[in-house]
Tab-separated table of C-alpha atoms and ligand atoms in Angstrom:
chain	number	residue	atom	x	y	z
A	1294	UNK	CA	117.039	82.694	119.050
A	1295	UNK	CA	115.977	86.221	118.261
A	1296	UNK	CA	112.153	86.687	116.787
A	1297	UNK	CA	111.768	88.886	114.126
A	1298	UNK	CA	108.559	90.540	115.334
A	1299	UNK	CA	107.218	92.357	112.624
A	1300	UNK	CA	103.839	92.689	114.685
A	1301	UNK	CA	106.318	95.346	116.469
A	1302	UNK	CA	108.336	97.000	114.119
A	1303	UNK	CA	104.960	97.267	111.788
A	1304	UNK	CA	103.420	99.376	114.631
A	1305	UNK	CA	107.013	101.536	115.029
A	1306	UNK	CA	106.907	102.144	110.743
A	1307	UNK	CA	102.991	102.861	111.301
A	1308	UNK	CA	103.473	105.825	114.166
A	1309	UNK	CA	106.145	107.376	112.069
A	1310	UNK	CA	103.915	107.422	109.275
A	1311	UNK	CA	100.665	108.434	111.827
A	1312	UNK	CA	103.080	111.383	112.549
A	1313	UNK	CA	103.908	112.420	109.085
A	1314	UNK	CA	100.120	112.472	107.805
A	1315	UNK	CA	99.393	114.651	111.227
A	1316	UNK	CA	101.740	117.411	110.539
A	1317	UNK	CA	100.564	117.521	106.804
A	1318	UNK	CA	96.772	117.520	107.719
A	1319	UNK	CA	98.014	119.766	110.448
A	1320	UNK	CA	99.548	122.150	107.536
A	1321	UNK	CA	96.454	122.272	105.392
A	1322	UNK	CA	96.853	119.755	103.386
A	1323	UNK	CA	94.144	116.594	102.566
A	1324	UNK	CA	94.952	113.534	103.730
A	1325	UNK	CA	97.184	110.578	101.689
A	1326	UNK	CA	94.129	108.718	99.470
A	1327	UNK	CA	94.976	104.561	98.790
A	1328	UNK	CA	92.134	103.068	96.951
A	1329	UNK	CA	91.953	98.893	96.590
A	1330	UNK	CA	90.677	97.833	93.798
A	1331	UNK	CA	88.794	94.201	95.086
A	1332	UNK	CA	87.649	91.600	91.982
A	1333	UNK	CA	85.841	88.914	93.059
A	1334	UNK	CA	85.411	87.511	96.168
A	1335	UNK	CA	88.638	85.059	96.800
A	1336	UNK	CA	87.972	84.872	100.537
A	1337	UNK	CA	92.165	85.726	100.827
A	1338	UNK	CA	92.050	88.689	98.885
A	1339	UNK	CA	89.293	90.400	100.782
A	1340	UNK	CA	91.164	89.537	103.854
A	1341	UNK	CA	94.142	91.358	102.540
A	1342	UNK	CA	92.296	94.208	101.265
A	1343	UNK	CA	90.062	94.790	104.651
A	1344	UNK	CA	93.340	94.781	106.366
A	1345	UNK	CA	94.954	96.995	104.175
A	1346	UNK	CA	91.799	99.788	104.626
A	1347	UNK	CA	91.482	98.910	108.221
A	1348	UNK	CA	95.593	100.439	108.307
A	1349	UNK	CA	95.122	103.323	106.167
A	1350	UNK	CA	92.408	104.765	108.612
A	1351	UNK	CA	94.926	103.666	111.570
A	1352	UNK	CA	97.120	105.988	110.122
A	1353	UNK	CA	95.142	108.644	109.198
A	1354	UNK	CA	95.160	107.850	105.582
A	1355	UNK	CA	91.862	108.006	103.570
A	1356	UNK	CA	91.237	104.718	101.844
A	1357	UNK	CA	88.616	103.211	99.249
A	1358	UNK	CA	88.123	100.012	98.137
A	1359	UNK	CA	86.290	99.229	95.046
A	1360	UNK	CA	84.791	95.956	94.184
A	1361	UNK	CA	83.913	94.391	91.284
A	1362	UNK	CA	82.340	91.225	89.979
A	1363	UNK	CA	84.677	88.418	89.191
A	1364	UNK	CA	82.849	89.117	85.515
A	1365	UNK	CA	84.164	91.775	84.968
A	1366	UNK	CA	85.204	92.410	81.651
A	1367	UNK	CA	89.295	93.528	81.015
A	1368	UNK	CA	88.114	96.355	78.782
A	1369	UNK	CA	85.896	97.588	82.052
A	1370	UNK	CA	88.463	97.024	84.616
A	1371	UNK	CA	90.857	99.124	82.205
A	1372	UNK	CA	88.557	101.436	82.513
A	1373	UNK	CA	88.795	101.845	86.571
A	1374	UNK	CA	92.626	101.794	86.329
A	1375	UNK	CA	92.452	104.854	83.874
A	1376	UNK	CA	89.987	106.787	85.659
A	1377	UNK	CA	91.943	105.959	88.879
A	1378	UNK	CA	95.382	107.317	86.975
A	1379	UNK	CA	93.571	110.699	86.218
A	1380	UNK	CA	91.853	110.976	89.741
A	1381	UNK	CA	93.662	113.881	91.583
A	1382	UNK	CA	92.320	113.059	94.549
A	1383	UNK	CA	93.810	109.410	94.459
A	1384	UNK	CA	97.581	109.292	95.485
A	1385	UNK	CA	98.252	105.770	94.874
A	1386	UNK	CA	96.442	102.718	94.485
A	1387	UNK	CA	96.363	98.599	93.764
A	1388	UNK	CA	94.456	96.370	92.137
A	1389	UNK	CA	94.769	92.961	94.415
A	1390	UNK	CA	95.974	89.791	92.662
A	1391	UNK	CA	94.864	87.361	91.897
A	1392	UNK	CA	92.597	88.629	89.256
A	1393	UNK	CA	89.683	85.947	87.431
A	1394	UNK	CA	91.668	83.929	85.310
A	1395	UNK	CA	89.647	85.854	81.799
A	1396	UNK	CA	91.771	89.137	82.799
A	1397	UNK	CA	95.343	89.569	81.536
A	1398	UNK	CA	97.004	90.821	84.943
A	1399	UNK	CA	100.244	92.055	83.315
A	1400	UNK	CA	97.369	94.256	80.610
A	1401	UNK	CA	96.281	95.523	84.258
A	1402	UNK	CA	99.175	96.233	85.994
A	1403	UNK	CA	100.992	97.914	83.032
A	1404	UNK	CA	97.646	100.125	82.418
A	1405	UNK	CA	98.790	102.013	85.718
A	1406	UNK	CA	100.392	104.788	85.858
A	1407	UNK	CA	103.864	104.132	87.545
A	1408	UNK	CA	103.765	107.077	89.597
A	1409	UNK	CA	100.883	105.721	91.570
A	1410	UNK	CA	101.940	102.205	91.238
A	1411	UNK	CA	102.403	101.701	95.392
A	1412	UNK	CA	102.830	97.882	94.778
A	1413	UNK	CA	105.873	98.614	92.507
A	1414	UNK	CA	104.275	96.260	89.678
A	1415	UNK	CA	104.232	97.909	86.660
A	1416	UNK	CA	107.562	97.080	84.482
A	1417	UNK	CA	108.992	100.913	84.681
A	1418	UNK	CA	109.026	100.327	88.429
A	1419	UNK	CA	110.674	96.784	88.102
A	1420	UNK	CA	113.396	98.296	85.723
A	1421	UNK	CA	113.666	101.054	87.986
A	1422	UNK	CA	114.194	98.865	91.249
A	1423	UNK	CA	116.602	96.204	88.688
A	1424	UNK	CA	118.316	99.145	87.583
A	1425	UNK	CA	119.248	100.413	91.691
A	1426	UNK	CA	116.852	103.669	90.942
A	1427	UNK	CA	114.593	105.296	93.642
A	1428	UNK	CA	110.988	103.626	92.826
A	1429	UNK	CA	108.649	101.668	94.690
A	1430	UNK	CA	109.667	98.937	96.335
A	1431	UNK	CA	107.325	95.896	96.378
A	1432	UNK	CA	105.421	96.114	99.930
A	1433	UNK	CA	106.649	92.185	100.671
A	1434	UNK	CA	110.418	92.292	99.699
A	1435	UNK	CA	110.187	95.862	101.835
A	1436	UNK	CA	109.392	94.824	104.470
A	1437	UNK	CA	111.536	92.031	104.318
A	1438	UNK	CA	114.596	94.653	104.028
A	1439	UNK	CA	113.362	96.734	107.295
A	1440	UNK	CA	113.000	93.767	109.385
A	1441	UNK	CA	116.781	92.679	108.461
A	1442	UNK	CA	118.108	96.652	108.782
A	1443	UNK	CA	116.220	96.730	112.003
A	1444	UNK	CA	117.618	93.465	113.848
A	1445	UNK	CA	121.021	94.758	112.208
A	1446	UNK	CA	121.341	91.521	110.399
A	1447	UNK	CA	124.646	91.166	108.437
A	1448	UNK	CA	123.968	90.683	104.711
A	1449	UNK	CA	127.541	91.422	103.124
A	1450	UNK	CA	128.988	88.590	101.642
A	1451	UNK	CA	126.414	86.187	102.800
A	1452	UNK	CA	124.736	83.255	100.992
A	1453	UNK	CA	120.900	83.952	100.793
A	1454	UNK	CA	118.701	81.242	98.901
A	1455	UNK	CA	115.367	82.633	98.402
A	1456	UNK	CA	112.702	79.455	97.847
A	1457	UNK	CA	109.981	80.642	95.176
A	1458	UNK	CA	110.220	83.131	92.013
A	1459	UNK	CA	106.963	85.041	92.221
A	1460	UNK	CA	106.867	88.239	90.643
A	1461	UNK	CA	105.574	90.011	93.519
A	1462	UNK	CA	108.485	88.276	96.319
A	1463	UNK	CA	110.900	85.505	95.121
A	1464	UNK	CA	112.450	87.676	92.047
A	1465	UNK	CA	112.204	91.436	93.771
A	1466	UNK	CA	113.908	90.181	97.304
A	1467	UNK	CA	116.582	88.322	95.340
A	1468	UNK	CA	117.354	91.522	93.523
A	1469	UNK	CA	117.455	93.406	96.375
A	1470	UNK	CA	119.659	90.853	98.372
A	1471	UNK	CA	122.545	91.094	95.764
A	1472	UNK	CA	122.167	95.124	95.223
A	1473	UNK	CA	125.332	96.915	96.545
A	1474	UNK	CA	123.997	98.536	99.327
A	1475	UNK	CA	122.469	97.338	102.972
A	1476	UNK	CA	120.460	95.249	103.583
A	1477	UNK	CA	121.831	93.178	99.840
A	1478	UNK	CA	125.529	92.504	98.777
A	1479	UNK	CA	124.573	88.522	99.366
A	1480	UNK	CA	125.347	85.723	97.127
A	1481	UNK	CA	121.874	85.006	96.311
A	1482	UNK	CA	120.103	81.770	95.245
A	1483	UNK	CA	116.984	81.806	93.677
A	1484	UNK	CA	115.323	78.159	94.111
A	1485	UNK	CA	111.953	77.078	91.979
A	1486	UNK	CA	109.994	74.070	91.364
A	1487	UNK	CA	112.621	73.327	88.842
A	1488	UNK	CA	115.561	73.473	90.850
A	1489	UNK	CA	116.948	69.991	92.130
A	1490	UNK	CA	117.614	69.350	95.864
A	1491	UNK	CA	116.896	72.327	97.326
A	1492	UNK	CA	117.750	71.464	100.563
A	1493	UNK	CA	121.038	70.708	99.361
A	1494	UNK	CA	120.983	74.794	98.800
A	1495	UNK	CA	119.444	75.943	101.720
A	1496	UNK	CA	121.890	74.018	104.334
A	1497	UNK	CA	124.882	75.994	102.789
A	1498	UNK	CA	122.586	79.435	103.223
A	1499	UNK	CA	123.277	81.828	106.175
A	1500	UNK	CA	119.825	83.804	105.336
A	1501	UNK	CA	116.787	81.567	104.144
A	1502	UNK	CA	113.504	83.572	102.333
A	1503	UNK	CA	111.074	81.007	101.775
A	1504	UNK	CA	107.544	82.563	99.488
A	1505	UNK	CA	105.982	79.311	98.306
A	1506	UNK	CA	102.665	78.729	100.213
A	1507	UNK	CA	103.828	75.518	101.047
A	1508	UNK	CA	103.268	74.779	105.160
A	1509	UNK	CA	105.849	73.076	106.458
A	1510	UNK	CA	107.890	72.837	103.566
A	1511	UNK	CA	111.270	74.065	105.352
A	1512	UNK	CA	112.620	71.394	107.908
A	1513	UNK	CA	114.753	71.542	110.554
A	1514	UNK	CA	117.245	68.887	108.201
A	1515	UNK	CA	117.003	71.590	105.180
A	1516	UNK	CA	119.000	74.401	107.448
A	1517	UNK	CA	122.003	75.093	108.919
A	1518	UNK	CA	122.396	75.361	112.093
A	1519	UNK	CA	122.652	79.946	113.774
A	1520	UNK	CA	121.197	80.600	110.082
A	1521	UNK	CA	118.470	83.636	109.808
A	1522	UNK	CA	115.021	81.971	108.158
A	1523	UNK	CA	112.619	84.348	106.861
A	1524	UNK	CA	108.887	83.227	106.131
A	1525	UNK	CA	107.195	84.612	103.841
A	1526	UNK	CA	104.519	81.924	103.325
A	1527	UNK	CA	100.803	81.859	104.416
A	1528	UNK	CA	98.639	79.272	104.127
A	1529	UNK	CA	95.304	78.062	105.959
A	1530	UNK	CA	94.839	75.269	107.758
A	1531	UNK	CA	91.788	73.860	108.706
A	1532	UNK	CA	91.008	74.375	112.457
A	1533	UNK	CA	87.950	73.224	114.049
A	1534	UNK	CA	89.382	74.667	117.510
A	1535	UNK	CA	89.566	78.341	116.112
A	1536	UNK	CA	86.328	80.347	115.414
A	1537	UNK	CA	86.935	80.961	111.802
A	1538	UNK	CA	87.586	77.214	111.244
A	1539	UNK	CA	91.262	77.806	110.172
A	1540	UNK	CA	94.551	79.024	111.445
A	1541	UNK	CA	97.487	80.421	109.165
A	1542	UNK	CA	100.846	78.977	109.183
A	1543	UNK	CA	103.958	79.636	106.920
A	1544	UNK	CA	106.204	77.999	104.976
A	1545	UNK	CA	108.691	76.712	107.766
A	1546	UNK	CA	108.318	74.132	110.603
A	1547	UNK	CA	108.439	76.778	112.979
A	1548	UNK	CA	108.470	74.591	116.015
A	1549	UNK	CA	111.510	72.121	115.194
A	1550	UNK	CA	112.944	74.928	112.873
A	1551	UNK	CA	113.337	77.870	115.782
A	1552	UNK	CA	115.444	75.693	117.715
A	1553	UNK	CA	118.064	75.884	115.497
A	1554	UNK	CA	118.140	79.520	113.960
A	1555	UNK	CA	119.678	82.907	115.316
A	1556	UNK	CA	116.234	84.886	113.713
A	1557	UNK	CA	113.607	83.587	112.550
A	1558	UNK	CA	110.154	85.288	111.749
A	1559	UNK	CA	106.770	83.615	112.918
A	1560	UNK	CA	103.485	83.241	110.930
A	1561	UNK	CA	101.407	84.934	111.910
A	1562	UNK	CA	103.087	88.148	113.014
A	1563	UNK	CA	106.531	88.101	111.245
A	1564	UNK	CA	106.541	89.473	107.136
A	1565	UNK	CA	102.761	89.372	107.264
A	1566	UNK	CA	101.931	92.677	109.036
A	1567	UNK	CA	105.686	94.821	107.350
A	1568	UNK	CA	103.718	94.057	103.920
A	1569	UNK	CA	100.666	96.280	105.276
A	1570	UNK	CA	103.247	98.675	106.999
A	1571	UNK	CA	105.309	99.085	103.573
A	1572	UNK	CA	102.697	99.566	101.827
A	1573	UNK	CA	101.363	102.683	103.570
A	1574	UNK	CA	105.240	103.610	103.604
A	1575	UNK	CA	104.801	103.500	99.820
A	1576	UNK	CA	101.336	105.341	100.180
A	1577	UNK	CA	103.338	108.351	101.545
A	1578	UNK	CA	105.869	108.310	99.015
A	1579	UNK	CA	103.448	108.772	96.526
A	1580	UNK	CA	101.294	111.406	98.171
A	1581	UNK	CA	104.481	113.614	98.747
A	1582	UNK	CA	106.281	113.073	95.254
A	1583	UNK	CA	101.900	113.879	94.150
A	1584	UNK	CA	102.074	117.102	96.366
A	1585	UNK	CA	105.526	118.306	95.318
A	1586	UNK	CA	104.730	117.852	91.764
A	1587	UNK	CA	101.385	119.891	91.797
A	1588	UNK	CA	102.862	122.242	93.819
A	1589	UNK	CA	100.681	121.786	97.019
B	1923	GUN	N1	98.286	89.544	96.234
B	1923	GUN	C1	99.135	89.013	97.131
B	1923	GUN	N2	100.014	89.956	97.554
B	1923	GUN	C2	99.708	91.098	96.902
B	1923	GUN	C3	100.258	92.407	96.918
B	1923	GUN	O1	101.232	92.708	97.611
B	1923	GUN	N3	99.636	93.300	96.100
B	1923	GUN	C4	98.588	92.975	95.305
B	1923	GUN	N4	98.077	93.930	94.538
B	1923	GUN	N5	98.066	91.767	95.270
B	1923	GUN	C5	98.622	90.829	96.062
């Protein structure tokens, strides 16, 4: 059983990218800008989002985060996103979901401007990435796609069932797994709360993406046997024996599940860390097509 250490390979993607910003500072130029935009205070989210900052400056990146009241009115937080779209100094940026359930997200997400839409959200970027065109690629399903190209996992012709149809994993990483190109050319499978006997489906798969939030959900008796699992889920469970009171497990029952795989990914430590990595990957992109388009 080989693990898909994304722990590693994060920290490989995140020198590269170290590099990069070095011989651009090196040449003159300011440093790649990634501001967070932070509403409310979903304990998750600011987890994500101090992680997220705590890269950028790992990488040499400048990063911002801005936080707002979970009160805060659409109209207002419309206003950030626009003044964030004509902010030169900003290369790319995100506003972190989930957002207070009295603010239309997809309002949001389609008030920013695609070109420094580094989650790959906003609908030109979702056609675009449909469509097989150059865009941003959502930082999950990304790094999902570097982990398989990395461990050289064959993807032609193979069955992948992805479990859950989020917008930001389940339906982009499905997509991607049935493009014509590598990592993708798989039958793919995409499973929901809808769909009946899903283990039924996952047994025949040779490739397994599970993003549902639901621990232990995948069993050892819901896979076939030398199959690749992928986990993209993360949950807390309470843990009086940690400090913080809780540990974070995926999707998959890791323990009776790795026994039986040829890859799987662990929780913490597998997709977790590639989202961060892709991210900053998408960061880059951004600052370069910024700086080739003003000229700089
Ligand atoms: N919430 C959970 N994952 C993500 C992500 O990748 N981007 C944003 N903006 N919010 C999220």
């Amino acid at each position: 059983m080989v693990l898909l250490d994304g722990k590693e390979l994060s920290q490989q993607i995140c020198q590269g990218i170290s590099r990069s910003v070095g011989n651009s500072v090196r040449s003159g130029k300011r440093k790649p800008h990634l501001v967070a935009v932070l509403v409310g205070g979903n304990a998750a989210s600011r987890t994500y989002v101090s992680a997220k900052a705590k890269a950028c400056e790992a990488v040499g990146f400048r990063s911002t985060v801005i936080h707002k009241s979970a009160a805060i009115a659409e109209e207002e937080l419309l206003c950030v996103v626009s003044e964030l779209n004509r902010d030169e100094g900003v290369d790319g940026f995100i506003v972190q979901l989930p957002l207070p359930a009295h603010v239309d997200a997809t309002r949001v997400i389609q008030a920013i401007d695609p070109q420094k839409d580094v989650d790959g959200f906003h609908p030109t970027n979702v056609g675009k990435l449909v469509l097989g065109l150059d865009t941003f690629i959502p930082a999950t399903p990304y790094g999902i796609l570097e982990l398989i190209r990395h461990y050289e996992i064959p993807t032609a012709g193979s069955r992948v069932v992805v479990v859950g149809r989020s917008d930001i994993v389940g339906k982009p990483i499905g997509i991607l797994m049935s493009r014509k190109a590598y990592p993708g050319n798989a039958t793919v499978t995409l499973c929901h709360s809808q769909t009946r006997n899903v283990g039924e489906l996952t047994r025949q798969a040779d490739i397994v993406i599970t993003a549902l939030g639901v621990p232990g959900f995948l069993t050892a008796d819901r896979i076939k046997a030398g199959s690749v699992v992928i986990d993209v889920g993360i949950s807390r469970v309470a843990d009086p024996s940690k400090k913080s009171g809780y540990r974070l497990v995926g999707d998959v029952d890791f323990e009776a599940v790795r026994q039986k795989v040829s890859h799987i990914t662990p929780v913490p430590g597998g997709v977790g860390p590639m989202t961060i990595a892709m991210l900053l990957k998408n960061t880059l992109q951004a600052y370069e097509s910024h700086a080739a388009a003003v000229g700089k």
